[in-house]
mmCIF file of C-alpha atoms in Angstrom:
data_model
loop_
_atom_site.group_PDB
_atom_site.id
_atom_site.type_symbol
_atom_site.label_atom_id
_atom_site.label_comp_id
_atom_site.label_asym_id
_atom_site.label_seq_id
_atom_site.Cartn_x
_atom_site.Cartn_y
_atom_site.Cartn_z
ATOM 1 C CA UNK A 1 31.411 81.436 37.295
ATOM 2 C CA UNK A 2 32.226 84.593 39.196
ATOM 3 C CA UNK A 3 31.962 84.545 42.997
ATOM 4 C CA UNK A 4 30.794 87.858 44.733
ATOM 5 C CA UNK A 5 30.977 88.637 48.217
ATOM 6 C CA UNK A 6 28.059 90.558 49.067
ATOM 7 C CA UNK A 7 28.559 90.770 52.784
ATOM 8 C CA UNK A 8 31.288 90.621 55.307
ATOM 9 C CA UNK A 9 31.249 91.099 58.816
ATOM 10 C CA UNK A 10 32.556 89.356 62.168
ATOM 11 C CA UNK A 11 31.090 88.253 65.526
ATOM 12 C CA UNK A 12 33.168 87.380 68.312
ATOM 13 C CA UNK A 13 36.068 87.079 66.769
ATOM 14 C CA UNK A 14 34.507 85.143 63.779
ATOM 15 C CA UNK A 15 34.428 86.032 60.137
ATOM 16 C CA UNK A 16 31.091 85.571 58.219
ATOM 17 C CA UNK A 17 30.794 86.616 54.390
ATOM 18 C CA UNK A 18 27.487 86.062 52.429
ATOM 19 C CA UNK A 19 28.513 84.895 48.607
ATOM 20 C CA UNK A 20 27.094 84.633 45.688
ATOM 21 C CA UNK A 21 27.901 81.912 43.041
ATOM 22 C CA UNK A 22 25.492 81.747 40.570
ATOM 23 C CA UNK A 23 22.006 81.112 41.302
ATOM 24 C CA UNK A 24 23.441 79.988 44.783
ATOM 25 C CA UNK A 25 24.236 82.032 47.846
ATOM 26 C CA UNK A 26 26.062 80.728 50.618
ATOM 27 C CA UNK A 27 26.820 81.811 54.398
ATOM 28 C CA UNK A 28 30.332 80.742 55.167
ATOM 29 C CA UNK A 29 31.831 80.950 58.945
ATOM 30 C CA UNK A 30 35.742 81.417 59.330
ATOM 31 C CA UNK A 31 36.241 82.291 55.785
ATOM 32 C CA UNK A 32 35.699 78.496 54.537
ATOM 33 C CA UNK A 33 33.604 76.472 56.261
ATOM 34 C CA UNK A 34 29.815 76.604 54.942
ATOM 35 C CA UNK A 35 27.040 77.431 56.737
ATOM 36 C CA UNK A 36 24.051 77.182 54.795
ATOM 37 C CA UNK A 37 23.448 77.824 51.019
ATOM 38 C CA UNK A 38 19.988 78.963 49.071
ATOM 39 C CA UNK A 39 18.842 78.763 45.777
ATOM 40 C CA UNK A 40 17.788 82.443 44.844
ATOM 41 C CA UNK A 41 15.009 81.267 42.055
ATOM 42 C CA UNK A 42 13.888 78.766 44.626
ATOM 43 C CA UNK A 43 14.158 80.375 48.161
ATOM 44 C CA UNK A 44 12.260 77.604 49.569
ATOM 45 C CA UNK A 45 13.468 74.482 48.600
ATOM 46 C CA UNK A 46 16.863 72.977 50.417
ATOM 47 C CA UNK A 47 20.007 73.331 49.108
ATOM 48 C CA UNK A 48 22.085 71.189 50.497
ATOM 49 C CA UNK A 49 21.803 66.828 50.738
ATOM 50 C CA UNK A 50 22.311 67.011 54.571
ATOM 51 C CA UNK A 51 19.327 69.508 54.709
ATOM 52 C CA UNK A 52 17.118 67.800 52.776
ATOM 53 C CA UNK A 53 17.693 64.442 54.505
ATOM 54 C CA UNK A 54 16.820 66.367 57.708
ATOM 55 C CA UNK A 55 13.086 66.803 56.152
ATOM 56 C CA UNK A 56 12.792 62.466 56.485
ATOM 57 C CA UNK A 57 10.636 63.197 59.357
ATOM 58 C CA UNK A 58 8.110 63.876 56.986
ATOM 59 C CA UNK A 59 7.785 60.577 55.819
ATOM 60 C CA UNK A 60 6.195 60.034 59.450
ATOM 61 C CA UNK A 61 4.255 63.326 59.867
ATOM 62 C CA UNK A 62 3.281 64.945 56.706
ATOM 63 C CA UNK A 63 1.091 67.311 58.153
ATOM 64 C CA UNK A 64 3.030 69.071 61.363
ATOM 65 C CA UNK A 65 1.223 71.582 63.714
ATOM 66 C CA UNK A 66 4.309 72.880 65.865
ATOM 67 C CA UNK A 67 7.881 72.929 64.935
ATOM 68 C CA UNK A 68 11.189 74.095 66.510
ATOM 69 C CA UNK A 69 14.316 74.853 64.946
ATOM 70 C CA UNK A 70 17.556 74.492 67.096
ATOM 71 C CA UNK A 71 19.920 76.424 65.135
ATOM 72 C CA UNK A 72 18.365 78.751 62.618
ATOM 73 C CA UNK A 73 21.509 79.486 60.580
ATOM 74 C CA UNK A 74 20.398 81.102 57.604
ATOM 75 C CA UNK A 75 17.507 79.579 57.649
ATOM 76 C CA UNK A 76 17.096 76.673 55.567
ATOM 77 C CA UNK A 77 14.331 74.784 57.306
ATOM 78 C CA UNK A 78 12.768 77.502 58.789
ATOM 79 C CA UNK A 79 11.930 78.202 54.463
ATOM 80 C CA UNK A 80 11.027 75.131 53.587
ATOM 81 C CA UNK A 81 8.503 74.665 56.444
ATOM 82 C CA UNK A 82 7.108 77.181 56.344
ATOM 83 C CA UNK A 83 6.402 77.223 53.109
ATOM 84 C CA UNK A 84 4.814 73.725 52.781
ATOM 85 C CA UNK A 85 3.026 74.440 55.661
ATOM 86 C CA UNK A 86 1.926 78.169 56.136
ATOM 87 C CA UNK A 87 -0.376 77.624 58.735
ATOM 88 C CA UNK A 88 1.922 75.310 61.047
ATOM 89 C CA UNK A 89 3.580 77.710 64.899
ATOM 90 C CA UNK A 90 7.447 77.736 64.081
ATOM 91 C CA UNK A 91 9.938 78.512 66.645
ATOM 92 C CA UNK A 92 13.403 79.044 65.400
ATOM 93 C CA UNK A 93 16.007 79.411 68.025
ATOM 94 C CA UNK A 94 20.126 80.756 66.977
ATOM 95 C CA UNK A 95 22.242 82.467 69.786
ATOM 96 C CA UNK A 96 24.050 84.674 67.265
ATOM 97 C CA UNK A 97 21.982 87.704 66.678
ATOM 98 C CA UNK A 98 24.688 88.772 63.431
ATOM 99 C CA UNK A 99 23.085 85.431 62.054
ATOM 100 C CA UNK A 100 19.635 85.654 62.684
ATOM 101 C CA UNK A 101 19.905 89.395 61.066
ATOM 102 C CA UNK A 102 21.607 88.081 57.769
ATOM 103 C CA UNK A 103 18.989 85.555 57.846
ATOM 104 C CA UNK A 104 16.406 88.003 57.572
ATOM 105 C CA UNK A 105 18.486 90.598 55.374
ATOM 106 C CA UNK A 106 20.135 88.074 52.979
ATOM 107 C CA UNK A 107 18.175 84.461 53.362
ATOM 108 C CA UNK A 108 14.818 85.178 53.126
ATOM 109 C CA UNK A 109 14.062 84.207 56.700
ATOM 110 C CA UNK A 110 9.651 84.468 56.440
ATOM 111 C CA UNK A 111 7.887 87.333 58.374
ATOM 112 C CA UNK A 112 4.770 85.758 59.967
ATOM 113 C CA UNK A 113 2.788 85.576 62.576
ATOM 114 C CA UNK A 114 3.226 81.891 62.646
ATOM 115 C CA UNK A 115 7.245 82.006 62.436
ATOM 116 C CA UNK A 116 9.023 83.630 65.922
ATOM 117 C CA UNK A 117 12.581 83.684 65.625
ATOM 118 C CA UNK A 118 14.614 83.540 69.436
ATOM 119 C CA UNK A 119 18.038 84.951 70.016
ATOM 120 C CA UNK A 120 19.779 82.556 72.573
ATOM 121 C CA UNK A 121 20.841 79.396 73.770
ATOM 122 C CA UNK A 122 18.009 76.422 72.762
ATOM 123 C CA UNK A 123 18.543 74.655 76.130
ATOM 124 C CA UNK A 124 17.628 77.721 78.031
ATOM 125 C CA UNK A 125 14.534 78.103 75.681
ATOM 126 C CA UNK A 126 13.362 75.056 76.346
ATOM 127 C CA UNK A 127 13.856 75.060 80.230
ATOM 128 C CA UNK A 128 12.126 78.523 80.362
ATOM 129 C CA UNK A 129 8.541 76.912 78.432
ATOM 130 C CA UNK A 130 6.075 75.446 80.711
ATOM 131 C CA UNK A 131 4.379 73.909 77.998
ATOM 132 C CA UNK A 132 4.729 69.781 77.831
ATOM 133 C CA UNK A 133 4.441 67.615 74.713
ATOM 134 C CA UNK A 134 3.938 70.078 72.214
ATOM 135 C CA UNK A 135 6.084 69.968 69.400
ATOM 136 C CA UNK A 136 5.441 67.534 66.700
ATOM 137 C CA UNK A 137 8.914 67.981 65.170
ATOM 138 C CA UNK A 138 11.651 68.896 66.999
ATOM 139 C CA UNK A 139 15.169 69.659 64.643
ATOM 140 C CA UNK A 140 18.516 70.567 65.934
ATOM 141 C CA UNK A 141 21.650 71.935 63.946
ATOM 142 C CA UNK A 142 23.611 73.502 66.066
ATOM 143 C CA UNK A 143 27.429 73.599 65.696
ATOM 144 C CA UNK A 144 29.433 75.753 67.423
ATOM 145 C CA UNK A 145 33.715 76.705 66.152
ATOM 146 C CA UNK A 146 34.425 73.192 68.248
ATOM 147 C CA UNK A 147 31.687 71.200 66.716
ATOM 148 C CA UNK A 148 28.379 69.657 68.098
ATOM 149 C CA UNK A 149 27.503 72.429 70.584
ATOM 150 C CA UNK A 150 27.917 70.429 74.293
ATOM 151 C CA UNK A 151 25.081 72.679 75.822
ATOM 152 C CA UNK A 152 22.817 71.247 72.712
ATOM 153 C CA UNK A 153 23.961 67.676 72.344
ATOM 154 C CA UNK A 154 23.728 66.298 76.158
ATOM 155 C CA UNK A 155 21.684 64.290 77.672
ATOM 156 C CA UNK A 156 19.986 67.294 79.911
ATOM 157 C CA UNK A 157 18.867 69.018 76.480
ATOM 158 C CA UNK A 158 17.645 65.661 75.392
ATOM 159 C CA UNK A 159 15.431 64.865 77.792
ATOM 160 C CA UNK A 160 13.825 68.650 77.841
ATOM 161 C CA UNK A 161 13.501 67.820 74.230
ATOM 162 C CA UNK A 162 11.230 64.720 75.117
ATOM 163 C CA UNK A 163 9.503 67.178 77.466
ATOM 164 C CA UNK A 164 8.281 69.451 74.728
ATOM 165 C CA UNK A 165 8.207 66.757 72.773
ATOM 166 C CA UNK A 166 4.220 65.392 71.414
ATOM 167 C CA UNK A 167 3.647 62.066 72.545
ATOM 168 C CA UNK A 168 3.706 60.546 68.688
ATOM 169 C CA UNK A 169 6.766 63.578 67.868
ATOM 170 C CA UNK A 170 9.948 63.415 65.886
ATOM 171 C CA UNK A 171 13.395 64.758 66.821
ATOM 172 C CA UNK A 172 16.021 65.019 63.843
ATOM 173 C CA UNK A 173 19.583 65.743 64.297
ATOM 174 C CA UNK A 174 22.095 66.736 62.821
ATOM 175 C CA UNK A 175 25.404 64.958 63.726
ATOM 176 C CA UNK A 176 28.862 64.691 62.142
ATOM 177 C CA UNK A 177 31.021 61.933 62.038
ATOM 178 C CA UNK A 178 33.984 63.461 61.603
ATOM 179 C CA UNK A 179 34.965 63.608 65.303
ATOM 180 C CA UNK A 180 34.160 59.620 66.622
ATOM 181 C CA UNK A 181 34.704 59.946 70.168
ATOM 182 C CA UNK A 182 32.342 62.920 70.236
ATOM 183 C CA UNK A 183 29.899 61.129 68.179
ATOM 184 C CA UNK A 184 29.828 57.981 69.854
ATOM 185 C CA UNK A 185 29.045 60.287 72.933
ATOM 186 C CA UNK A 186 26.171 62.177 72.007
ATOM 187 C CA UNK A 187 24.989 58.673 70.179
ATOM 188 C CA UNK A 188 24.999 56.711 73.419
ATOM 189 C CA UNK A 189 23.014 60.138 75.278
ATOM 190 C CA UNK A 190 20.479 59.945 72.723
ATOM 191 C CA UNK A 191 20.338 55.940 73.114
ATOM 192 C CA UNK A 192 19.873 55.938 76.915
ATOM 193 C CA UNK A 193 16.776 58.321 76.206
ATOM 194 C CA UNK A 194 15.112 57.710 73.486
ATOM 195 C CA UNK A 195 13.202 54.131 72.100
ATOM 196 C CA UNK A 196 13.129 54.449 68.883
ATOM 197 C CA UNK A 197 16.132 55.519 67.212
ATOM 198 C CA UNK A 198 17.225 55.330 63.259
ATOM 199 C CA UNK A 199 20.556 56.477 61.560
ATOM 200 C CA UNK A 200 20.799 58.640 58.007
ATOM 201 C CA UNK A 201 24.485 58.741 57.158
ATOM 202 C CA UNK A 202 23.940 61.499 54.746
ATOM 203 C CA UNK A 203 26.022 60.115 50.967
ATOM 204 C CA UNK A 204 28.994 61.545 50.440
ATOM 205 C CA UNK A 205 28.715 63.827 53.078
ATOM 206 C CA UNK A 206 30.393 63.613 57.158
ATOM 207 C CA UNK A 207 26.489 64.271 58.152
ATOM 208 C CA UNK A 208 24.553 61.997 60.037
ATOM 209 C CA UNK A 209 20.741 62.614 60.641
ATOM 210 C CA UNK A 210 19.511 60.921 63.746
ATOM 211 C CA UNK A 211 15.662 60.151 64.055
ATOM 212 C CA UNK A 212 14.406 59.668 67.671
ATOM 213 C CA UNK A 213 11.121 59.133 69.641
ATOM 214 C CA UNK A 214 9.155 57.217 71.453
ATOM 215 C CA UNK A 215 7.938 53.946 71.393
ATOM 216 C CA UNK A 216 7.985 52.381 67.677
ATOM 217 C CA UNK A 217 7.016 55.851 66.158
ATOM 218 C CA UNK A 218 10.082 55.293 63.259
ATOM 219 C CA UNK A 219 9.268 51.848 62.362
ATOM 220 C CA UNK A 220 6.913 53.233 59.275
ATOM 221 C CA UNK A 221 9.702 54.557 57.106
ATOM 222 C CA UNK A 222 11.114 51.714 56.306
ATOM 223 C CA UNK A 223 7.447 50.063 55.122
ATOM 224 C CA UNK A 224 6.639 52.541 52.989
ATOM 225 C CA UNK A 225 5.662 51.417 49.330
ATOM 226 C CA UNK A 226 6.312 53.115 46.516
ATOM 227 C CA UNK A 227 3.070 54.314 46.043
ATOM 228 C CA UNK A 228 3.319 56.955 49.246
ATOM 229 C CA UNK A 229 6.908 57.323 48.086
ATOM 230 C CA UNK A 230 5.697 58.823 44.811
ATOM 231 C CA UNK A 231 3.292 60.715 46.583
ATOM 232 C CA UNK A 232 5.498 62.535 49.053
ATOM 233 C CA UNK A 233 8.502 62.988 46.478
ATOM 234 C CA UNK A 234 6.212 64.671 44.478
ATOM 235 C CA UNK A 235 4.514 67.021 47.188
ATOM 236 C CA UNK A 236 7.889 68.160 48.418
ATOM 237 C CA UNK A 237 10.255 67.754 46.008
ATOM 238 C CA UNK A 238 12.487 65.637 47.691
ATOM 239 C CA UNK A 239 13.951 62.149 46.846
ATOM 240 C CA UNK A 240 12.601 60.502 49.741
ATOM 241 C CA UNK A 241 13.240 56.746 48.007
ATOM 242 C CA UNK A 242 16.877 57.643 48.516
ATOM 243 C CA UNK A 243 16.086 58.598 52.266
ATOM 244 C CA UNK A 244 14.405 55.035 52.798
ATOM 245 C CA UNK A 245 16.955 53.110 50.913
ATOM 246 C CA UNK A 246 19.809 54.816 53.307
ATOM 247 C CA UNK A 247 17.217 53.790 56.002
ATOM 248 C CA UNK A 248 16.859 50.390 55.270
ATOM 249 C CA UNK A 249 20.676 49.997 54.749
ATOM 250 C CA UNK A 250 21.838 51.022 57.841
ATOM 251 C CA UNK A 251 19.132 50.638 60.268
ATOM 252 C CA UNK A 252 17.610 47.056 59.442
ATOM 253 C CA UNK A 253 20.111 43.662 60.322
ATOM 254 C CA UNK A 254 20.601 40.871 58.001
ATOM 255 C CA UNK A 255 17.887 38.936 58.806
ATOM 256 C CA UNK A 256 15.267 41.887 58.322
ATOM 257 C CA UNK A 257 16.945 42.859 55.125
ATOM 258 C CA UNK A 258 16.912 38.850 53.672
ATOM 259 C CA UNK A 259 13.366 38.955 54.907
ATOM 260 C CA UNK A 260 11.963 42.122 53.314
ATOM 261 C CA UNK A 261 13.584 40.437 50.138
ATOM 262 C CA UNK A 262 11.681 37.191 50.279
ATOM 263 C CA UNK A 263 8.075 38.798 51.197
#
């Protein structure tokens, strides 16, 4: 199948094409390393495993009110929200305006009064609010040509995230494996900061999504029958049993695990 470069441009210093493969368009960064992809029959739904194991906060919060994006990109979640829930205040934050402007040009990025897209650093955005516990879901992706950005993954932008964050909210991450010692460090800031804490290691992929709040807010997922399974899966479109079974895996010991299997 014939790839097509329909854009190419750079910001400092960095190449970023647009390409089309198919029914699939991807942003790449450096010439190989993908960004983001999106189905062009189905804007909306998430292209990639990693992005779609980032919606596993819904299996807490099905019905979200306020939302912020830490590291638009092309604007995967930013779609998908939005579209399942039209009515819900989305902030979106990126500090590359040549993304955000593909985003809009090439991704589909929604126009609405509900969606406000920020060019800058999230850590600045979130020191500048004066608003306190307001975000029901909090997500960050941000990655930077060294990795896990250090201004977004620290301990200072975690605890303006539990600021912002509403009493009963949800932060997902996005964290890669792939460097340990880096990943051990922003594991152990997260840890010192958050109570409740579970680990996605996404399948066959470097990503780990990291769920943290407060209290025992996370404890739910791995309850959930099959019954509210089958209803989410088939509101969204996502395999959430998948989600819960990488849930249980890694985030329940062996006593929890040989007791879920005798009840």
């Amino acid at each position: 199948m014939e790839r097509k470069t329909i854009h190419r441009s750079h910001w400092q210093n960095q190449l970023i094409e647009v390409v089309d493969h198919g029914n699939t368009r991807s942003l790449y960064f450096g010439g190989h390393v993908l960004q983001s992809s999106m189905h062009l029959s189905t804007p909306h739904k998430l292209a990639l495993s990693y992005t779609r194991f980032m919606a596993s906060p819904l299996l807490i919060d099905d019905e979200p009110e306020k939302i912020l994006v830490v590291g638009v990109g092309a604007g995967s979640l930013v779609r998908f929200f939005h579209h399942h829930f039209p009515d819900a205040r989305i902030d979106g934050i990126d500090y590359s305006s040549e993304v955000i402007d593909l985003a809009r040009t090439h991704f589909h990025l929604p126009v609405s009064p509900n969606v406000a897209i920020h060019c800058g650093g999230g850590y600045e955005f979130l020191k500048r609010r004066t608003e306190e516990h307001n975000y029901d879901l909090i997500f960050v992706d941000a990655f930077d040509t060294a990795g896990m950005s250090r201004e977004i993954y620290s301990g200072a932008f975690f605890e303006l995230c539990l600021d912002h964050l509403a009493i009963s909210g949800i932060v997902c991450l996005n964290l890669w494996s792939g460097d340990q010692s880096r990943m051990e460090e922003v594991a152990m800031e997260i840890g010192t900061r958050f109570d409740s804490i579970l680990e996605l290691p996404v399948p066959q992929r470097g990503n780990v999504i990291c769920l943290a709040g407060r209290g025992d807010v996370l404890s739910a997922i791995v309850d959930l029958d099959s019954a509210e399974l089958a209803r989410l899966q088939a509101r969204f479109d996502l395999n959430f049993r998948e989600m819960v079974r990488v849930c249980r895996k890694y985030n329940l010991n062996l006593f929890q695990r040989i007791s879920r299997y005798f009840s």
